[in-house]
């Protein structure tokens, strides 16, 4: 186990970190000529030193392999990043060629040959060392181009977390969350070197630790991947027993329900539109209409197990109340369905879809580009519904999560992910 993974394990064990930093495995910068170094003086902080040399704190930390900016010692020699790239990876202070080889997922012999030096050669801090382009050989560190992985330490059931990955070059990443394929998107800025995905967490998952696996295809080689762990914490949800009368039971015949489920899941699985919104979502009906059934309530049908949960948020509102678009997007479905009645589905990009069921009237058309506040239909009780209400559902990569998180916190923005 390499030091990064040990460090991560300790962070998990101590429960200290709200987000985890998989170190900066390489700074992506090197010194063209003699690298500048600085010896830490009494009273210095990394922040002060970064300001003094006019370099970003994160770059300074990355160039020196520092994961905790509060831990620097007087007398410690720091590499000051900022020169033009010489095509090499700068050595960390005190690092041997062997250690650098492990850090970059290659061997000391290979580095020695490439750089015309002995494996025992001492490196000076910041010395650029040429790395083989396909340096992915070592199991522990073959994550070379991935410089930072950020994940929440925990996600509450029914909530949505975010994964952010930075790499030293644009990388075609894949990722799964407990086996669910994630729709990785480029961040609005970052030249393809910053990417993100959501971690939609079903209300009935866990509690417990679940894996996030991140990988990429190395050129002409096998898939390279790393697995991380995120703890799913218990959410506070009610339970309800639902007795289906004989007459209505017949309506849940798969022949009646299945075609529209398949149609909807096929829509929800697409995550190829770019992020279309950045602000928190607005409510789809005005504030005077209260929640009548929140997202996440566990449901038992006819005395069976609590194997399902309310996938959306219900607002009590009379027939004819206008339903509005909560965030920018594109209408991808607007038609009557057997169970859900008159329905509208909006694609907000990045794998996020909102849906509106049981409408009395639809006023949106498929393909229509919609803006926040646009009317999309009227409240009703069409389909399998016992009274007028709006059922509002938010799905990410097909997983139903609590839509109110998007109203209250504005989960969509990239800003904040890179901190
Ligand atoms: Zn509902």
Short mmCIF file of C-alpha atoms and ligand atoms in Angstrom, two decimals:
data_model
loop_
_atom_site.label_atom_id
_atom_site.label_comp_id
_atom_site.label_asym_id
_atom_site.label_seq_id
_atom_site.Cartn_x
_atom_site.Cartn_y
_atom_site.Cartn_z
CA UNK A 1 0.00 0.00 0.00
CA UNK A 2 1.47 3.33 -0.99
CA UNK A 3 1.60 6.36 1.25
CA UNK A 4 -1.34 8.08 -0.41
CA UNK A 5 -3.65 5.20 0.24
CA UNK A 6 -2.38 4.90 3.80
CA UNK A 7 -3.04 8.58 4.26
CA UNK A 8 -6.53 8.22 2.84
CA UNK A 9 -7.22 5.26 5.10
CA UNK A 10 -6.17 7.36 8.08
CA UNK A 11 -8.39 10.21 6.99
CA UNK A 12 -11.32 7.84 6.77
CA UNK A 13 -10.52 6.28 10.13
CA UNK A 14 -10.17 9.59 11.87
CA UNK A 15 -13.27 10.92 10.16
CA UNK A 16 -11.50 14.24 9.91
CA UNK A 17 -11.98 15.28 6.34
CA UNK A 18 -15.14 16.65 4.82
CA UNK A 19 -13.58 16.02 1.48
CA UNK A 20 -10.59 14.03 0.53
CA UNK A 21 -7.64 14.98 -1.50
CA UNK A 22 -5.75 12.28 -3.27
CA UNK A 23 -2.64 14.34 -3.18
CA UNK A 24 -1.24 16.07 -6.15
CA UNK A 25 0.74 13.30 -7.73
CA UNK A 26 2.49 15.70 -9.99
CA UNK A 27 2.46 19.43 -10.24
CA UNK A 28 2.39 19.52 -13.99
CA UNK A 29 5.05 22.20 -13.83
CA UNK A 30 8.79 22.03 -13.72
CA UNK A 31 11.62 24.47 -13.67
CA UNK A 32 13.26 25.35 -16.95
CA UNK A 33 16.63 26.13 -15.44
CA UNK A 34 17.67 26.09 -11.82
CA UNK A 35 14.54 25.69 -9.77
CA UNK A 36 13.96 28.23 -7.06
CA UNK A 37 13.68 26.88 -3.59
CA UNK A 38 12.85 28.47 -0.28
CA UNK A 39 13.74 27.46 3.25
CA UNK A 40 10.85 27.83 5.69
CA UNK A 41 11.51 30.50 8.34
CA UNK A 42 9.98 30.86 11.84
CA UNK A 43 6.50 32.37 11.56
CA UNK A 44 6.01 31.32 7.94
CA UNK A 45 2.84 29.69 6.75
CA UNK A 46 2.38 28.05 3.38
CA UNK A 47 -0.19 30.72 2.60
CA UNK A 48 2.28 33.52 3.32
CA UNK A 49 4.99 31.84 1.25
CA UNK A 50 2.59 31.32 -1.66
CA UNK A 51 1.70 35.03 -1.54
CA UNK A 52 5.34 36.07 -1.32
CA UNK A 53 6.21 34.21 -4.53
CA UNK A 54 2.88 34.92 -6.21
CA UNK A 55 1.95 31.29 -6.76
CA UNK A 56 -1.39 29.65 -5.98
CA UNK A 57 -1.40 27.91 -2.60
CA UNK A 58 -2.63 24.68 -4.21
CA UNK A 59 0.25 24.73 -6.73
CA UNK A 60 2.81 25.29 -3.99
CA UNK A 61 1.36 22.43 -1.95
CA UNK A 62 1.22 20.18 -5.02
CA UNK A 63 4.81 20.94 -6.05
CA UNK A 64 5.99 19.78 -2.65
CA UNK A 65 3.67 16.85 -2.07
CA UNK A 66 2.04 18.62 0.86
CA UNK A 67 -1.46 17.40 1.67
CA UNK A 68 -2.00 19.42 4.86
CA UNK A 69 -1.06 23.07 4.35
CA UNK A 70 -0.86 23.52 8.14
CA UNK A 71 2.02 21.07 8.42
CA UNK A 72 5.26 22.73 7.38
CA UNK A 73 8.43 22.86 9.47
CA UNK A 74 11.01 25.60 9.98
CA UNK A 75 14.07 24.65 7.93
CA UNK A 76 12.03 22.66 5.41
CA UNK A 77 13.09 23.31 1.81
CA UNK A 78 10.21 24.06 -0.54
CA UNK A 79 10.17 24.02 -4.33
CA UNK A 80 8.63 27.21 -5.68
CA UNK A 81 6.72 26.29 -8.84
CA UNK A 82 6.32 28.64 -11.76
CA UNK A 83 8.96 28.05 -14.42
CA UNK A 84 8.17 26.93 -17.95
CA UNK A 85 7.68 23.22 -18.28
CA UNK A 86 10.84 21.32 -19.11
CA UNK A 87 8.80 18.20 -19.81
CA UNK A 88 9.78 16.58 -16.55
CA UNK A 89 8.23 16.00 -13.18
CA UNK A 90 9.89 18.02 -10.39
CA UNK A 91 11.34 15.99 -7.55
CA UNK A 92 9.88 16.62 -4.14
CA UNK A 93 12.35 17.80 -1.50
CA UNK A 94 14.24 14.81 -0.12
CA UNK A 95 12.79 12.42 -2.66
CA UNK A 96 14.98 9.66 -4.09
CA UNK A 97 14.76 8.46 -7.68
CA UNK A 98 13.22 5.24 -6.38
CA UNK A 99 10.52 7.13 -4.50
CA UNK A 100 9.78 9.32 -7.48
CA UNK A 101 9.54 6.19 -9.63
CA UNK A 102 6.95 4.73 -7.25
CA UNK A 103 5.06 8.03 -7.18
CA UNK A 104 4.86 8.04 -11.00
CA UNK A 105 4.13 4.36 -11.39
CA UNK A 106 7.39 3.39 -13.05
CA UNK A 107 10.76 1.91 -12.02
CA UNK A 108 13.97 3.59 -10.83
CA UNK A 109 15.88 1.69 -13.54
CA UNK A 110 13.66 3.08 -16.27
CA UNK A 111 13.98 6.63 -14.92
CA UNK A 112 17.75 6.27 -14.57
CA UNK A 113 18.06 5.13 -18.18
CA UNK A 114 15.78 7.87 -19.47
CA UNK A 115 17.55 10.61 -17.53
CA UNK A 116 21.16 9.36 -17.95
CA UNK A 117 21.73 8.99 -14.24
CA UNK A 118 22.37 6.22 -11.72
CA UNK A 119 19.52 4.84 -9.66
CA UNK A 120 21.46 6.05 -6.62
CA UNK A 121 21.76 9.63 -7.97
CA UNK A 122 20.65 12.24 -5.45
CA UNK A 123 17.93 14.57 -6.72
CA UNK A 124 17.80 18.20 -5.73
CA UNK A 125 14.41 19.67 -4.84
CA UNK A 126 12.47 20.60 -7.96
CA UNK A 127 14.86 18.81 -10.33
CA UNK A 128 12.90 17.89 -13.45
CA UNK A 129 12.90 14.14 -14.08
CA UNK A 130 11.76 12.78 -17.43
CA UNK A 131 8.97 10.20 -17.09
CA UNK A 132 8.13 7.48 -19.66
CA UNK A 133 4.91 8.49 -21.44
CA UNK A 134 3.18 5.23 -20.53
CA UNK A 135 4.26 5.16 -16.89
CA UNK A 136 1.39 3.14 -15.49
CA UNK A 137 3.14 -0.06 -14.50
CA UNK A 138 2.98 -0.02 -10.73
CA UNK A 139 -0.25 -1.25 -9.19
CA UNK A 140 -0.30 1.25 -6.39
CA UNK A 141 0.41 4.33 -8.44
CA UNK A 142 -0.76 3.69 -11.94
CA UNK A 143 -3.19 6.56 -11.54
CA UNK A 144 -0.49 8.85 -12.88
CA UNK A 145 -2.40 11.51 -14.85
CA UNK A 146 -5.13 11.80 -12.19
CA UNK A 147 -3.82 14.46 -9.82
CA UNK A 148 -6.79 14.89 -7.47
CA UNK A 149 -9.99 13.05 -6.65
CA UNK A 150 -12.53 14.80 -4.47
CA UNK A 151 -15.44 12.98 -2.88
CA UNK A 152 -17.69 13.72 0.08
CA UNK A 153 -16.82 11.66 3.15
CA UNK A 154 -20.50 10.77 3.41
CA UNK A 155 -23.84 11.21 1.66
CA UNK A 156 -27.19 10.97 3.41
CA UNK A 157 -29.66 8.49 1.87
CA UNK A 158 -31.68 10.21 -0.86
CA UNK A 159 -29.21 13.05 -1.28
CA UNK A 160 -26.80 13.82 -4.10
CA UNK A 161 -23.04 14.09 -3.68
CA UNK A 162 -20.44 15.16 -6.21
CA UNK A 163 -17.26 13.65 -7.53
CA UNK A 164 -14.58 15.97 -8.93
CA UNK A 165 -11.47 14.73 -10.70
CA UNK A 166 -8.50 16.75 -11.88
CA UNK A 167 -5.85 15.42 -14.20
CA UNK A 168 -2.59 16.69 -15.63
CA UNK A 169 -3.92 16.21 -19.16
CA UNK A 170 -7.41 15.80 -20.66
CA UNK A 171 -8.51 12.29 -19.77
CA UNK A 172 -11.46 10.19 -20.89
CA UNK A 173 -12.68 8.98 -17.51
CA UNK A 174 -15.30 6.46 -16.53
CA UNK A 175 -16.74 6.09 -13.05
CA UNK A 176 -19.30 4.03 -11.19
CA UNK A 177 -21.07 4.59 -7.86
CA UNK A 178 -22.00 1.28 -6.28
CA UNK A 179 -22.02 -0.14 -9.80
CA UNK A 180 -24.12 2.69 -11.28
CA UNK A 181 -22.37 4.20 -14.34
CA UNK A 182 -21.87 7.94 -13.81
CA UNK A 183 -22.21 10.50 -16.58
CA UNK A 184 -18.89 12.28 -16.23
CA UNK A 185 -18.93 15.83 -17.59
CA UNK A 186 -16.21 18.40 -18.19
CA UNK A 187 -16.31 21.28 -15.74
CA UNK A 188 -17.34 24.59 -17.35
CA UNK A 189 -13.71 25.69 -17.04
CA UNK A 190 -10.63 23.53 -16.87
CA UNK A 191 -9.67 22.66 -20.47
CA UNK A 192 -10.78 19.06 -20.04
CA UNK A 193 -8.57 18.61 -17.00
CA UNK A 194 -11.40 19.12 -14.51
CA UNK A 195 -14.36 16.77 -14.64
CA UNK A 196 -17.26 16.04 -12.38
CA UNK A 197 -20.18 13.70 -11.87
CA UNK A 198 -23.05 13.44 -9.44
CA UNK A 199 -23.40 10.68 -6.87
CA UNK A 200 -27.18 10.16 -6.68
CA UNK A 201 -27.97 8.07 -3.61
CA UNK A 202 -31.26 6.15 -3.43
CA UNK A 203 -33.30 6.63 -0.24
CA UNK A 204 -33.08 2.88 0.49
CA UNK A 205 -29.33 2.39 -0.11
CA UNK A 206 -27.33 1.35 2.96
CA UNK A 207 -26.49 2.77 5.40
CA UNK A 208 -22.88 1.68 5.00
CA UNK A 209 -19.80 2.23 2.83
CA UNK A 210 -20.19 1.98 -0.96
CA UNK A 211 -17.54 2.07 -3.68
CA UNK A 212 -16.78 4.78 -6.22
CA UNK A 213 -14.60 3.36 -8.97
CA UNK A 214 -12.77 5.74 -11.29
CA UNK A 215 -10.90 4.57 -14.35
CA UNK A 216 -9.53 5.39 -17.76
CA UNK A 217 -8.18 3.56 -20.76
CA UNK A 218 -4.42 3.86 -20.98
CA UNK A 219 -3.22 4.17 -24.59
CA UNK A 220 -3.18 0.69 -26.06
CA UNK A 221 -3.35 -0.89 -22.63
CA UNK A 222 -5.83 -2.31 -20.22
CA UNK A 223 -8.22 -0.20 -18.13
CA UNK A 224 -6.64 1.50 -15.16
CA UNK A 225 -8.87 2.13 -12.17
CA UNK A 226 -8.93 3.08 -8.51
CA UNK A 227 -11.68 2.41 -6.00
CA UNK A 228 -12.67 4.79 -3.21
CA UNK A 229 -15.27 4.49 -0.49
CA UNK A 230 -18.09 6.86 0.45
CA UNK A 231 -20.25 6.27 3.52
CA UNK A 232 -24.02 6.43 3.02
CA UNK A 233 -25.53 7.80 6.24
CA UNK A 234 -29.11 7.12 7.33
CA UNK A 235 -31.72 9.66 6.29
CA UNK A 236 -34.86 10.54 8.22
CA UNK A 237 -37.82 9.21 6.28
CA UNK A 238 -41.34 8.18 7.25
CA UNK A 239 -42.91 4.85 6.40
CA UNK A 240 -46.38 4.24 5.07
CA UNK A 241 -48.54 1.18 4.51
CA UNK A 242 -50.50 1.31 1.28
CA UNK A 243 -53.47 -0.97 0.76
CA UNK A 244 -54.34 -1.25 -2.89
CA UNK A 245 -58.03 -1.95 -3.44
CA UNK A 246 -58.75 -4.92 -5.71
CA UNK A 247 -59.88 -2.67 -8.53
CA UNK A 248 -56.71 -0.52 -8.47
CA UNK A 249 -54.49 -3.57 -8.00
CA UNK A 250 -55.34 -4.59 -11.54
CA UNK A 251 -53.94 -1.29 -12.78
CA UNK A 252 -50.47 -2.27 -11.50
CA UNK A 253 -50.37 -5.21 -13.90
CA UNK A 254 -46.90 -5.08 -15.55
CA UNK A 255 -48.50 -5.14 -18.99
CA UNK A 256 -50.06 -1.78 -18.06
CA UNK A 257 -47.09 -0.23 -16.22
CA UNK A 258 -43.99 -1.69 -17.88
CA UNK A 259 -43.96 0.04 -21.29
CA UNK A 260 -43.93 3.53 -19.80
CA UNK A 261 -41.32 2.57 -17.20
CA UNK A 262 -39.04 1.31 -19.97
CA UNK A 263 -39.64 4.45 -22.01
CA UNK A 264 -38.84 6.73 -19.05
CA UNK A 265 -35.72 4.85 -17.96
CA UNK A 266 -34.39 5.00 -21.52
CA UNK A 267 -34.77 8.81 -21.40
CA UNK A 268 -33.27 9.18 -17.92
CA UNK A 269 -30.20 7.11 -18.75
CA UNK A 270 -28.88 9.72 -21.21
CA UNK A 271 -26.31 12.12 -19.77
CA UNK A 272 -24.87 13.74 -22.88
CA UNK A 273 -26.24 17.28 -22.60
CA UNK A 274 -23.98 19.85 -20.96
CA UNK A 275 -24.97 21.38 -17.65
CA UNK A 276 -27.79 23.80 -18.53
CA UNK A 277 -28.30 25.55 -15.21
CA UNK A 278 -26.13 27.00 -12.47
CA UNK A 279 -28.47 28.51 -9.87
CA UNK A 280 -30.58 26.66 -7.30
CA UNK A 281 -33.84 25.33 -8.79
CA UNK A 282 -37.04 27.23 -8.16
CA UNK A 283 -40.19 25.49 -6.89
CA UNK A 284 -42.39 24.23 -9.72
CA UNK A 285 -45.54 25.54 -7.96
CA UNK A 286 -45.79 28.69 -5.86
CA UNK A 287 -45.08 28.68 -2.11
CA UNK A 288 -48.75 28.63 -1.06
CA UNK A 289 -49.02 24.98 -2.08
CA UNK A 290 -47.54 22.80 0.65
CA UNK A 291 -45.80 19.45 0.49
CA UNK A 292 -48.36 16.70 0.95
CA UNK A 293 -45.97 13.75 0.61
CA UNK A 294 -42.21 14.27 0.69
CA UNK A 295 -39.58 12.38 -1.25
CA UNK A 296 -38.25 9.21 0.32
CA UNK A 297 -41.20 7.89 2.34
CA UNK A 298 -40.75 4.12 2.54
CA UNK A 299 -43.70 2.21 1.19
CA UNK A 300 -45.12 -1.19 1.91
CA UNK A 301 -47.85 -2.40 -0.45
CA UNK A 302 -50.54 -4.68 0.95
CA UNK A 303 -48.43 -5.65 3.99
CA UNK A 304 -45.29 -6.54 2.05
CA UNK A 305 -41.74 -5.37 2.88
CA UNK A 306 -40.69 -1.71 2.70
CA UNK A 307 -39.03 -2.36 -0.63
CA UNK A 308 -39.81 0.92 -2.37
CA UNK A 309 -39.98 4.60 -1.58
CA UNK A 310 -41.84 7.66 -2.82
CA UNK A 311 -39.64 8.74 -5.73
CA UNK A 312 -40.83 12.33 -5.84
CA UNK A 313 -42.12 15.31 -3.95
CA UNK A 314 -45.91 15.86 -3.93
CA UNK A 315 -47.40 19.32 -3.69
CA UNK A 316 -51.08 19.68 -2.85
CA UNK A 317 -52.60 22.10 -5.35
CA UNK A 318 -56.01 22.34 -7.01
CA UNK A 319 -56.63 21.58 -10.64
CA UNK A 320 -55.45 24.30 -13.01
CA UNK A 321 -52.56 25.70 -10.95
CA UNK A 322 -49.65 26.55 -13.27
CA UNK A 323 -46.56 24.34 -13.04
CA UNK A 324 -43.32 26.13 -13.97
CA UNK A 325 -39.86 25.02 -15.07
CA UNK A 326 -37.45 25.02 -12.06
CA UNK A 327 -34.22 25.35 -14.07
CA UNK A 328 -33.10 25.74 -17.68
CA UNK A 329 -33.26 22.67 -19.89
CA UNK A 330 -34.87 20.90 -22.84
CA UNK A 331 -38.28 19.17 -22.85
CA UNK A 332 -37.72 15.52 -23.76
CA UNK A 333 -41.21 14.11 -23.13
CA UNK A 334 -44.68 15.71 -23.12
CA UNK A 335 -47.51 13.20 -23.50
CA UNK A 336 -50.12 11.16 -21.62
CA UNK A 337 -48.88 7.96 -19.93
CA UNK A 338 -50.98 5.10 -18.45
CA UNK A 339 -49.91 5.35 -14.81
CA UNK A 340 -48.43 8.85 -14.59
CA UNK A 341 -51.10 10.58 -16.64
CA UNK A 342 -50.26 13.74 -18.57
CA UNK A 343 -46.49 13.93 -18.16
CA UNK A 344 -43.59 16.26 -18.88
CA UNK A 345 -39.88 15.38 -18.53
CA UNK A 346 -37.13 18.02 -18.75
CA UNK A 347 -33.43 17.29 -19.40
CA UNK A 348 -31.33 19.82 -17.44
CA UNK A 349 -28.04 18.41 -18.70
CA UNK A 350 -25.29 16.44 -16.98
CA UNK A 351 -27.69 13.52 -16.39
CA UNK A 352 -30.23 15.53 -14.34
CA UNK A 353 -33.90 15.18 -15.31
CA UNK A 354 -37.06 16.54 -13.66
CA UNK A 355 -40.48 15.03 -14.26
CA UNK A 356 -44.07 16.20 -13.69
CA UNK A 357 -46.96 13.72 -13.46
CA UNK A 358 -50.78 13.76 -13.30
CA UNK A 359 -51.14 17.13 -15.09
CA UNK A 360 -54.59 18.24 -16.30
CA UNK A 361 -53.01 20.02 -19.26
CA UNK A 362 -49.59 19.91 -20.93
CA UNK A 363 -48.25 23.18 -22.37
CA UNK A 364 -44.76 22.07 -23.38
CA UNK A 365 -43.59 20.24 -26.50
CA UNK A 366 -40.73 17.76 -26.95
CA UNK A 367 -37.52 19.48 -28.08
CA UNK A 368 -38.59 22.83 -26.63
CA UNK A 369 -35.78 24.75 -24.93
CA UNK A 370 -37.16 26.03 -21.63
CA UNK A 371 -35.98 28.62 -19.14
CA UNK A 372 -36.61 28.79 -15.42
CA UNK A 373 -40.14 30.08 -14.75
CA UNK A 374 -41.63 29.00 -18.11
CA UNK A 375 -45.05 27.33 -17.77
CA UNK A 376 -45.05 23.61 -18.63
CA UNK A 377 -48.60 22.56 -17.70
CA UNK A 378 -51.40 22.64 -15.15
CA UNK A 379 -51.92 20.60 -11.95
CA UNK A 380 -54.40 17.74 -12.29
CA UNK A 381 -55.15 14.16 -11.31
CA UNK A 382 -54.74 12.30 -14.60
CA UNK A 383 -53.43 8.73 -14.68
CA UNK A 384 -53.24 6.59 -11.52
CA UNK A 385 -53.93 9.35 -8.99
CA UNK A 386 -56.48 9.80 -6.24
CA UNK A 387 -56.70 13.59 -6.25
CA UNK A 388 -55.29 16.79 -7.66
CA UNK A 389 -51.59 17.23 -6.86
CA UNK A 390 -48.26 17.74 -8.56
CA UNK A 391 -45.83 14.84 -8.31
CA UNK A 392 -42.35 16.31 -8.97
CA UNK A 393 -39.47 13.94 -9.47
CA UNK A 394 -35.74 14.53 -9.95
CA UNK A 395 -33.57 11.77 -11.36
CA UNK A 396 -29.86 11.61 -12.02
CA UNK A 397 -28.63 8.77 -14.24
CA UNK A 398 -32.07 7.25 -13.58
CA UNK A 399 -31.84 7.35 -9.77
CA UNK A 400 -34.61 9.27 -7.97
CA UNK A 401 -33.17 11.65 -5.38
CA UNK A 402 -34.57 14.41 -3.16
CA UNK A 403 -35.42 17.34 -5.47
CA UNK A 404 -35.52 19.82 -2.58
CA UNK A 405 -31.74 19.59 -2.24
CA UNK A 406 -31.53 21.23 -5.67
CA UNK A 407 -33.92 23.98 -4.52
CA UNK A 408 -32.15 24.62 -1.23
CA UNK A 409 -28.49 24.17 -2.15
CA UNK A 410 -28.09 24.55 -5.91
CA UNK A 411 -26.22 21.31 -6.44
CA UNK A 412 -25.41 22.02 -10.07
CA UNK A 413 -22.63 24.55 -9.91
CA UNK A 414 -19.04 23.50 -10.41
CA UNK A 415 -17.84 26.32 -8.15
CA UNK A 416 -16.98 24.92 -4.77
CA UNK A 417 -15.97 21.58 -6.22
CA UNK A 418 -12.36 22.61 -6.65
CA UNK A 419 -11.97 23.77 -3.04
ZN1 LIG B 1 -45.95 11.47 -5.69
#
